[in-house]
């Protein structure tokens, strides 16, 4: 048993305040944990703690500002161009140290990043039950996405509470012999974040984004790309975008470029200075949501954007060979276009030329929840940890 564990005799008594510690470090984790943190903080019986690994520095700070997420411990671990092993090694000791100090009753992690995996591992080592938000997503290919598919499987083995966004995710967990009574289908907490932000999300006047959109008189295509397994194809992705701008005279590409040097080094030489290609710094979450609302098409390899765009009724082309989010593909809103330059160009051009197809794909379907997943998570924690 870990040294930081609370005295078993006093843990989980009815009426006792339960400490729930969120460990997170990247932009998408903060976005998807923020509504759960807000929900628990509003309820009696919980003390929320947060350990920010800062695997992402600027990009997680941006979201922390938008949602006003409280940070209990900031490990400030990001290094430029960090490798998976150096990041993992640094995190194991530092997250463990933080948990020993904070002595939570439960550790919460989200998704599939290195911060998520190490948060779950450190919780497990310390003998603290781990709750996994967005559990059960699988492509069934450990190299795609890399290393996220493996991280999810590992967290699936380490966690005690599995919060699956969909029935399909639950089925994946059951296949891996996770006990049925440890899985709760809650919807994705990312939709909660979107529900909270989307209605009032407007482009800030006087911002760079406002200037860019004011000059976009035709079709707006938002682009994001960052996946590690796509790094060998990143120049090809940028070249496909260049060709699309040449082929479609009214096309404006708005591309907030991830801060990863692997992305910037590939994208900038090909797209910097290209007319109708607007390369931006990563946008604050509410600004990015406002941009998605204004977009006609979204071209991305992001996980979270595959969930958000259907909620907003936007067609999404996903630059991946496989997706762990098949629900929106089945619903017709998301289409896989692979990672090959020619195929990305062809399929995107087809969609840009076919207004009916865009309209059909953009019909709002939302397989990822009703925006109240956080309440369900909080109810489960109350019941399972003893305050319910
Ligand atoms: C990571 C996650 C991935 C997630 C993505 C979200 C892992 C293994 N990967 O991607 O699952 O989809 O984040 O965006 O956990 N950088 C900055 N400032 C920032 C953020 C990044 O400068 O705010 C630069 C740094 O040089 C950093 C590099 O980007 O070293 C890469 O960051 P990292 O978190 O390692 O990115 P990925 O693993 O590609
Ligand atoms: N996002 C953002 N600013 C941007 C681009 C994306 O806030 O400039 C948000 C987006 O709405 C989504 C999340 O970041 O909620 C997705 O993050 P990312 O694509 O980095 O990671 P993934 O979801 O692939 O893990």
CSV table of C-alpha atoms and ligand atoms in Angstrom, one decimal, residues 26 28 55-59 78-82 84 112-114 147-148 226-228 258-261, ligand 1:
chain,number,residue,atom,x,y,z
A,26,UNK,CA,-2.7,18.4,-22.2
A,28,UNK,CA,-7.9,18.0,-24.6
A,55,UNK,CA,2.8,18.1,-20.5
A,56,UNK,CA,1.5,21.0,-22.5
A,57,UNK,CA,2.4,24.4,-21.1
A,58,UNK,CA,0.8,27.2,-23.1
A,59,UNK,CA,-2.0,25.0,-24.6
A,78,UNK,CA,6.9,20.2,-20.5
A,79,UNK,CA,10.2,20.3,-22.4
A,80,UNK,CA,10.6,21.4,-26.0
A,81,UNK,CA,10.4,18.3,-28.3
A,82,UNK,CA,10.0,15.9,-25.4
A,84,UNK,CA,7.7,9.7,-24.8
A,112,UNK,CA,-5.2,8.4,-23.5
A,113,UNK,CA,-2.2,10.8,-23.2
A,114,UNK,CA,1.0,10.1,-21.3
A,147,UNK,CA,0.9,5.7,-28.4
A,148,UNK,CA,-2.7,6.5,-27.4
A,226,UNK,CA,-0.7,16.9,-34.7
A,227,UNK,CA,-0.8,13.1,-34.4
A,228,UNK,CA,2.5,11.5,-33.8
A,258,UNK,CA,-0.1,22.9,-32.9
A,259,UNK,CA,3.0,24.0,-30.9
A,260,UNK,CA,4.7,20.7,-31.5
A,261,UNK,CA,8.0,21.4,-33.4
B,1,LIG,C1,-0.1,15.0,-27.0
B,1,LIG,C2,-0.8,13.7,-26.7
B,1,LIG,C3,-1.9,13.4,-27.7
B,1,LIG,C4,-2.9,14.5,-27.7
B,1,LIG,C5,-2.2,15.8,-28.0
B,1,LIG,C6,-3.2,16.9,-27.8
B,1,LIG,C7,0.7,11.9,-25.7
B,1,LIG,C8,1.6,10.8,-26.0
B,1,LIG,N1,0.2,12.6,-26.8
B,1,LIG,O1,0.5,15.0,-28.3
B,1,LIG,O2,-2.5,12.2,-27.3
B,1,LIG,O3,-3.8,14.3,-28.7
B,1,LIG,O4,-1.1,16.0,-27.0
B,1,LIG,O5,-2.7,18.1,-28.4
B,1,LIG,O6,0.4,12.2,-24.6
B,1,LIG,N2,4.4,22.2,-27.1
B,1,LIG,C9,4.6,23.5,-26.6
B,1,LIG,N3,3.6,24.1,-25.9
B,1,LIG,C10,2.4,23.5,-25.6
B,1,LIG,C11,2.2,22.2,-26.1
B,1,LIG,C12,3.2,21.5,-26.8
B,1,LIG,O7,5.6,24.1,-26.9
B,1,LIG,O8,1.6,24.0,-24.9
B,1,LIG,C13,5.4,21.6,-27.9
B,1,LIG,C14,6.6,21.1,-27.0
B,1,LIG,O9,7.8,21.3,-27.8
B,1,LIG,C15,6.4,19.6,-26.8
B,1,LIG,C16,5.8,19.3,-28.1
B,1,LIG,O10,4.9,20.4,-28.5
B,1,LIG,O11,7.5,18.9,-26.5
B,1,LIG,C17,4.9,18.0,-28.1
B,1,LIG,O12,4.0,17.9,-27.0
B,1,LIG,P1,3.4,16.5,-26.6
B,1,LIG,O13,2.5,16.6,-25.5
B,1,LIG,O14,4.6,15.6,-26.4
B,1,LIG,O15,2.6,16.2,-27.9
B,1,LIG,P2,2.1,14.9,-28.6
B,1,LIG,O16,2.6,13.7,-27.9
B,1,LIG,O17,2.3,15.0,-30.0
